[in-house]
Amino acid sequence: MSHSRLLLYTVSGVVFCISFIGMVIYGYKTFFIQTEKVASADYSYHFALIAEESDNEYWRLIEEGAKETASKHDIYLEYLAPKKANNDKLLKLFDRMISSKVDGIIVQGIQGERFVELVHKAVEREIPIITVDTDVPNSERKAYVGTNNFRAGKLAGKTLIESTTGEQYVGIVTGRFNAINQKQRLQGFKDAIKDTSRIHVVDVEESNITSIGAAQAAYSLLKQYPSINTFLGTSALDGIGIVDGVQQIAANEEFTIIGFDLLPETLKLIKEGEINATIAQYPKKMGKESVNVLIELQEHDILDNKKYIDTEVIKKGDLSSLQDGELQ
Ligand code: BGC
């Protein structure tokens, strides 16, 4: 073989080897999908928590409580939610989690047949389901952990009766018309005021569980009904948004505002006298208790399938006696 031929073969061989090694490395990086750590034996169980909306502060507190308890028991807790509240998207996530065979699911109760069917599907696969924040008692969920929402609505009505005199024209801002807990709070509120003829519900608008939505709702309610002198917000960011909306259209008028939950911004507005009272829920406690219940369900069914977490009326005067840790 001539010298030049040998050189040609050697160069071609080297080029081929380099290309081959490059291809293998590139292909591995491109197509190799890292398998989730979930299956690892480091975890005793894999639970899922499915929230109404991912970045909502109230749900983040539920997540915080749930993760705190989960980490004490070496449980892998996955937090999932639609980016913006949406029943169909939540149901799809729920279905996906059932198919991925987790050891248990904590989920907000959703209205309609599909939710009931999915809980049934989970039970058939021996995955215990518990509802949190909102219950669907006619499903096969093993337990509910959260507020008694009808009672919480009643508490709001009672608070309004006690903290006002004279005619009250109430504009209501509610989270979402198709959320069960919001309907129950409204029913409870109406039930509480039904024998008090000086209190009138003028109209109800939706906030889509955002403070901007609540500000727009309050603004449009006041624009349509200037007689409104009281507002009720039935989900966590509604009170905050109502204060904003009212300032935009009637900054110099006095309103009675009753909200829900005790997020930091609500607390601040109560201190400043902008929100008169709030019906506090304890989302962190809900998270902790849901995980405890789900752990128990890994061993056996439970008898007490309704674990109501307290709700409390908080007004400016109550704040000094509360410790920080008690606020969530
Ligand atoms: C409700 C939740 C809702 C949240 C919205 C809370 O009062 O209990 O269902 O997702 O408000 O901010």
Short mmCIF file of C-alpha atoms and ligand atoms in Angstrom, two decimals:
data_model
loop_
_atom_site.label_atom_id
_atom_site.label_comp_id
_atom_site.label_asym_id
_atom_site.label_seq_id
_atom_site.Cartn_x
_atom_site.Cartn_y
_atom_site.Cartn_z
CA MET A 1 0.00 0.00 0.00
CA SER A 2 1.31 3.37 -0.90
CA HIS A 3 2.13 5.87 1.79
CA SER A 4 -0.52 8.33 0.69
CA ARG A 5 -3.23 5.63 0.74
CA LEU A 6 -2.28 4.57 4.25
CA LEU A 7 -2.46 8.18 5.37
CA LEU A 8 -5.90 8.55 3.76
CA TYR A 9 -7.25 5.42 5.54
CA THR A 10 -5.83 6.53 8.88
CA VAL A 11 -7.33 10.03 8.60
CA SER A 12 -10.72 8.60 7.51
CA GLY A 13 -10.63 6.13 10.41
CA VAL A 14 -9.90 8.88 12.94
CA VAL A 15 -12.64 11.14 11.50
CA PHE A 16 -15.11 8.24 11.62
CA CYS A 17 -14.25 7.42 15.23
CA ILE A 18 -14.63 11.06 16.33
CA SER A 19 -18.00 11.39 14.54
CA PHE A 20 -19.22 8.13 16.03
CA ILE A 21 -18.31 9.11 19.59
CA GLY A 22 -19.87 12.57 19.04
CA MET A 23 -23.06 10.99 17.76
CA VAL A 24 -23.35 8.68 20.75
CA ILE A 25 -22.82 11.53 23.24
CA TYR A 26 -25.22 13.87 21.42
CA GLY A 27 -27.88 11.17 21.04
CA TYR A 28 -27.66 10.27 24.72
CA LYS A 29 -28.04 13.87 25.80
CA THR A 30 -30.92 14.48 23.44
CA PHE A 31 -32.98 11.38 23.98
CA PHE A 32 -32.16 10.27 27.47
CA ILE A 33 -35.04 11.21 29.77
CA GLN A 34 -34.18 11.38 33.38
CA THR A 35 -36.45 9.07 35.30
CA GLU A 36 -38.16 10.78 38.23
CA LYS A 37 -36.71 10.38 41.65
CA VAL A 38 -40.23 9.51 42.79
CA ALA A 39 -39.78 5.77 42.42
CA SER A 40 -36.80 5.91 44.70
CA ALA A 41 -36.87 3.74 47.78
CA ASP A 42 -35.98 6.83 49.84
CA TYR A 43 -39.66 7.67 50.10
CA SER A 44 -42.21 5.75 52.11
CA TYR A 45 -45.13 7.03 49.99
CA HIS A 46 -45.80 9.26 47.03
CA PHE A 47 -48.80 11.57 47.57
CA ALA A 48 -50.24 14.25 45.30
CA LEU A 49 -51.89 17.51 46.34
CA ILE A 50 -54.05 19.06 43.62
CA ALA A 51 -54.94 22.71 44.21
CA GLU A 52 -57.42 25.07 42.57
CA GLU A 53 -54.73 27.43 41.26
CA SER A 54 -50.96 27.05 41.46
CA ASP A 55 -49.72 30.42 42.66
CA ASN A 56 -52.60 31.33 44.90
CA GLU A 57 -51.29 32.30 48.35
CA TYR A 58 -54.00 30.39 50.16
CA TRP A 59 -53.15 27.14 48.35
CA ARG A 60 -49.45 27.72 48.90
CA LEU A 61 -50.18 27.67 52.64
CA ILE A 62 -51.99 24.35 52.28
CA GLU A 63 -48.95 23.09 50.36
CA GLU A 64 -46.59 24.37 53.06
CA GLY A 65 -48.49 22.54 55.81
CA ALA A 66 -48.75 19.37 53.73
CA LYS A 67 -45.05 19.37 52.85
CA GLU A 68 -44.06 19.96 56.46
CA THR A 69 -45.91 16.85 57.61
CA ALA A 70 -44.85 14.86 54.55
CA SER A 71 -41.15 15.50 55.13
CA LYS A 72 -41.44 14.31 58.73
CA HIS A 73 -42.66 10.96 57.42
CA ASP A 74 -40.33 10.69 54.41
CA ILE A 75 -43.21 11.13 52.03
CA TYR A 76 -42.76 12.57 48.56
CA LEU A 77 -45.53 15.14 48.13
CA GLU A 78 -46.17 16.45 44.66
CA TYR A 79 -48.03 19.79 44.36
CA LEU A 80 -50.02 20.26 41.15
CA ALA A 81 -52.58 22.78 39.95
CA PRO A 82 -53.83 24.61 36.88
CA LYS A 83 -52.04 27.92 36.40
CA LYS A 84 -55.39 29.72 36.51
CA ALA A 85 -58.43 28.21 38.24
CA ASN A 86 -60.22 25.92 35.77
CA ASN A 87 -62.32 22.86 36.64
CA ASP A 88 -61.57 20.95 33.41
CA LYS A 89 -57.83 21.39 33.76
CA LEU A 90 -57.96 20.32 37.39
CA LEU A 91 -59.93 17.18 36.46
CA LYS A 92 -57.32 16.30 33.83
CA LEU A 93 -54.53 16.60 36.39
CA PHE A 94 -56.55 14.45 38.76
CA ASP A 95 -57.00 11.78 36.10
CA ARG A 96 -53.29 11.86 35.28
CA MET A 97 -52.33 11.37 38.92
CA ILE A 98 -54.69 8.41 39.24
CA SER A 99 -53.04 6.83 36.19
CA SER A 100 -49.59 7.42 37.59
CA LYS A 101 -50.51 5.21 40.55
CA VAL A 102 -49.57 7.45 43.45
CA ASP A 103 -50.28 6.18 46.97
CA GLY A 104 -52.92 8.80 47.73
CA ILE A 105 -54.38 12.06 46.45
CA ILE A 106 -55.53 15.20 48.26
CA VAL A 107 -57.72 17.24 45.94
CA GLN A 108 -60.12 20.17 46.00
CA GLY A 109 -63.68 18.91 45.47
CA ILE A 110 -65.10 19.87 42.07
CA GLN A 111 -68.74 20.02 41.11
CA GLY A 112 -70.21 17.62 38.52
CA GLU A 113 -70.29 13.93 37.60
CA ARG A 114 -66.77 13.74 36.21
CA PHE A 115 -65.23 14.28 39.63
CA VAL A 116 -67.39 11.54 41.16
CA GLU A 117 -66.39 9.18 38.30
CA LEU A 118 -62.71 9.91 38.78
CA VAL A 119 -62.89 9.26 42.53
CA HIS A 120 -64.56 5.94 41.68
CA LYS A 121 -61.77 5.12 39.23
CA ALA A 122 -59.19 5.86 41.94
CA VAL A 123 -60.98 3.68 44.48
CA GLU A 124 -61.04 0.82 41.97
CA ARG A 125 -57.26 1.18 41.74
CA GLU A 126 -57.01 1.31 45.52
CA ILE A 127 -55.81 4.89 45.64
CA PRO A 128 -57.36 6.70 48.61
CA ILE A 129 -58.73 10.14 47.82
CA ILE A 130 -59.41 12.90 50.28
CA THR A 131 -61.01 16.22 49.50
CA VAL A 132 -59.52 19.38 50.95
CA ASP A 133 -61.03 22.89 51.21
CA THR A 134 -64.19 21.83 49.33
CA ASP A 135 -66.05 18.59 49.84
CA VAL A 136 -68.00 16.29 47.51
CA PRO A 137 -69.69 13.98 50.04
CA ASN A 138 -71.58 12.00 47.39
CA SER A 139 -68.29 10.75 45.92
CA GLU A 140 -66.34 7.80 47.30
CA ARG A 141 -63.69 10.06 48.81
CA LYS A 142 -62.40 8.62 52.05
CA ALA A 143 -62.48 11.86 54.01
CA TYR A 144 -62.81 15.63 53.84
CA VAL A 145 -60.41 18.02 55.55
CA GLY A 146 -61.38 21.69 55.60
CA THR A 147 -63.86 24.34 56.60
CA ASN A 148 -67.56 23.76 57.06
CA ASN A 149 -68.32 26.22 54.28
CA PHE A 150 -72.02 26.66 54.94
CA ARG A 151 -71.25 27.45 58.57
CA ALA A 152 -68.49 29.85 57.53
CA GLY A 153 -70.97 31.74 55.33
CA LYS A 154 -73.38 31.89 58.25
CA LEU A 155 -70.65 33.31 60.42
CA ALA A 156 -70.12 36.09 57.87
CA GLY A 157 -73.86 36.89 57.98
CA LYS A 158 -73.91 36.90 61.77
CA THR A 159 -70.86 39.17 61.85
CA LEU A 160 -72.54 41.63 59.50
CA ILE A 161 -75.69 41.71 61.64
CA GLU A 162 -73.67 42.30 64.79
CA SER A 163 -71.37 44.95 63.40
CA THR A 164 -73.91 47.21 61.70
CA THR A 165 -77.08 49.15 62.44
CA GLY A 166 -79.55 50.50 59.92
CA GLU A 167 -80.22 49.48 56.32
CA GLN A 168 -77.42 47.51 54.68
CA TYR A 169 -77.25 47.07 50.91
CA VAL A 170 -74.77 44.29 50.30
CA GLY A 171 -72.66 43.78 47.19
CA ILE A 172 -71.16 40.31 47.16
CA VAL A 173 -67.92 39.38 45.42
CA THR A 174 -67.52 35.63 45.17
CA GLY A 175 -64.55 33.57 43.97
CA ARG A 176 -66.18 31.53 41.23
CA PHE A 177 -69.82 30.74 40.50
CA ASN A 178 -68.91 27.12 39.74
CA ALA A 179 -67.03 26.41 42.96
CA ILE A 180 -69.00 24.39 45.51
CA ASN A 181 -67.51 26.07 48.57
CA GLN A 182 -68.37 29.54 47.25
CA LYS A 183 -71.99 28.49 46.72
CA GLN A 184 -72.16 27.04 50.22
CA ARG A 185 -70.75 30.22 51.77
CA LEU A 186 -73.32 32.29 49.89
CA GLN A 187 -76.14 30.01 51.03
CA GLY A 188 -74.91 30.19 54.62
CA PHE A 189 -74.71 33.98 54.46
CA LYS A 190 -78.22 34.30 53.03
CA ASP A 191 -79.53 31.87 55.62
CA ALA A 192 -78.06 33.94 58.46
CA ILE A 193 -79.60 37.22 57.29
CA LYS A 194 -82.96 35.86 56.14
CA ASP A 195 -84.85 37.16 59.20
CA THR A 196 -83.09 40.51 59.36
CA SER A 197 -85.14 42.75 57.08
CA ARG A 198 -82.68 45.68 57.15
CA ILE A 199 -80.06 43.63 55.28
CA HIS A 200 -80.52 43.28 51.52
CA VAL A 201 -78.35 41.39 49.06
CA VAL A 202 -78.14 43.65 46.00
CA ASP A 203 -76.13 41.51 43.58
CA VAL A 204 -73.27 39.00 43.31
CA GLU A 205 -70.26 39.19 40.99
CA GLU A 206 -67.32 36.87 40.36
CA SER A 207 -63.66 37.68 41.04
CA ASN A 208 -62.13 34.56 39.46
CA ILE A 209 -60.25 34.25 42.76
CA THR A 210 -57.90 37.13 41.90
CA SER A 211 -57.63 40.49 43.68
CA ILE A 212 -57.77 42.31 40.33
CA GLY A 213 -60.97 40.45 39.51
CA ALA A 214 -62.40 41.39 42.90
CA ALA A 215 -61.46 45.07 42.40
CA GLN A 216 -63.23 45.07 39.02
CA ALA A 217 -66.27 43.30 40.49
CA ALA A 218 -66.55 45.80 43.37
CA TYR A 219 -66.11 48.72 40.96
CA SER A 220 -68.81 47.47 38.61
CA LEU A 221 -71.21 46.65 41.47
CA LEU A 222 -70.90 50.18 42.85
CA LYS A 223 -71.28 51.71 39.42
CA GLN A 224 -74.52 49.81 38.83
CA TYR A 225 -75.85 50.10 42.39
CA PRO A 226 -74.69 53.29 44.13
CA SER A 227 -76.86 52.34 47.14
CA ILE A 228 -74.40 49.60 48.16
CA ASN A 229 -72.88 50.39 51.56
CA THR A 230 -71.54 46.95 52.50
CA PHE A 231 -69.39 44.38 50.74
CA LEU A 232 -68.83 40.71 51.39
CA GLY A 233 -65.95 38.87 49.71
CA THR A 234 -66.20 35.08 49.90
CA SER A 235 -62.72 33.94 48.82
CA ALA A 236 -59.22 34.74 50.05
CA LEU A 237 -58.30 37.67 47.78
CA ASP A 238 -61.75 39.23 47.46
CA GLY A 239 -61.57 41.52 50.50
CA ILE A 240 -58.21 42.88 49.32
CA GLY A 241 -59.58 43.54 45.82
CA ILE A 242 -62.79 45.12 47.14
CA VAL A 243 -60.77 47.73 49.10
CA ASP A 244 -58.96 48.58 45.87
CA GLY A 245 -62.09 48.74 43.70
CA VAL A 246 -63.94 50.90 46.19
CA GLN A 247 -61.03 53.35 46.41
CA GLN A 248 -61.13 53.81 42.66
CA ILE A 249 -64.78 54.78 42.47
CA ALA A 250 -65.84 56.08 45.89
CA ALA A 251 -62.70 56.90 47.86
CA ASN A 252 -64.47 59.24 50.29
CA GLU A 253 -67.36 56.99 51.24
CA GLU A 254 -67.50 54.64 54.21
CA PHE A 255 -68.21 50.97 53.62
CA THR A 256 -68.47 47.93 55.80
CA ILE A 257 -66.25 45.25 54.27
CA ILE A 258 -66.22 41.63 55.37
CA GLY A 259 -63.71 39.29 53.78
CA PHE A 260 -62.52 35.72 53.96
CA ASP A 261 -59.20 34.32 55.15
CA LEU A 262 -56.29 35.97 56.85
CA LEU A 263 -53.56 36.38 54.25
CA PRO A 264 -50.89 38.96 55.22
CA GLU A 265 -52.43 41.69 53.05
CA THR A 266 -55.85 41.15 54.65
CA LEU A 267 -54.27 41.35 58.06
CA LYS A 268 -52.68 44.68 57.14
CA LEU A 269 -56.00 46.04 55.85
CA ILE A 270 -57.76 44.98 59.05
CA LYS A 271 -55.11 46.79 61.10
CA GLU A 272 -55.61 49.88 58.95
CA GLY A 273 -59.37 49.71 59.44
CA GLU A 274 -60.10 49.14 55.71
CA ILE A 275 -61.55 45.65 56.22
CA ASN A 276 -63.90 45.37 59.19
CA ALA A 277 -63.78 41.64 59.72
CA THR A 278 -62.69 38.42 58.06
CA ILE A 279 -63.69 34.80 58.37
CA ALA A 280 -60.32 33.19 58.95
CA GLN A 281 -59.63 29.68 57.74
CA TYR A 282 -56.49 27.77 58.64
CA PRO A 283 -55.03 26.47 55.36
CA LYS A 284 -51.69 25.35 56.81
CA LYS A 285 -53.53 23.21 59.33
CA MET A 286 -55.63 21.79 56.50
CA GLY A 287 -52.47 20.74 54.67
CA LYS A 288 -50.97 19.07 57.72
CA GLU A 289 -54.15 17.28 58.67
CA SER A 290 -54.77 16.03 55.09
CA VAL A 291 -51.38 14.33 54.99
CA ASN A 292 -51.96 12.78 58.43
CA VAL A 293 -55.30 11.40 57.29
CA LEU A 294 -53.79 10.04 54.08
CA ILE A 295 -51.06 8.28 56.07
CA GLU A 296 -53.70 6.69 58.30
CA LEU A 297 -55.60 5.57 55.21
CA GLN A 298 -52.56 3.61 54.02
CA GLU A 299 -53.18 1.30 56.98
CA HIS A 300 -56.96 1.18 57.33
CA ASP A 301 -60.20 3.00 56.54
CA ILE A 302 -61.20 5.72 58.96
CA LEU A 303 -64.54 6.24 60.64
CA ASP A 304 -64.49 10.00 61.09
CA ASN A 305 -64.62 11.08 57.46
CA LYS A 306 -65.26 14.79 58.04
CA LYS A 307 -62.41 16.65 59.67
CA TYR A 308 -63.59 20.20 60.00
CA ILE A 309 -60.84 22.73 60.62
CA ASP A 310 -61.89 25.78 62.67
CA THR A 311 -63.00 29.05 61.20
CA GLU A 312 -62.98 32.22 63.23
CA VAL A 313 -64.14 35.80 62.92
CA ILE A 314 -61.19 38.15 63.15
CA LYS A 315 -61.65 41.89 63.71
CA LYS A 316 -59.15 44.62 64.46
CA GLY A 317 -59.64 44.27 68.23
CA ASP A 318 -58.83 40.52 68.15
CA LEU A 319 -55.41 40.91 66.56
CA SER A 320 -53.40 41.87 69.62
CA SER A 321 -54.38 38.65 71.42
CA LEU A 322 -53.34 36.43 68.52
CA GLN A 323 -49.89 34.92 68.21
CA ASP A 324 -48.27 34.95 64.75
CA GLY A 325 -48.31 31.17 64.47
CA GLU A 326 -52.05 31.10 65.07
CA LEU A 327 -52.78 33.16 62.00
CA GLN A 328 -52.58 30.35 59.47
C1 BGC B 1 -61.19 29.28 49.33
C2 BGC B 1 -60.46 28.54 48.22
C3 BGC B 1 -60.05 29.49 47.13
C4 BGC B 1 -59.28 30.66 47.68
C5 BGC B 1 -59.01 31.63 46.56
C6 BGC B 1 -60.40 30.50 49.79
O1 BGC B 1 -61.20 31.25 50.67
O2 BGC B 1 -61.41 28.45 50.44
O3 BGC B 1 -61.31 27.57 47.69
O4 BGC B 1 -59.26 28.82 46.18
O5 BGC B 1 -60.04 31.30 48.69
O6 BGC B 1 -58.15 32.64 46.88
#
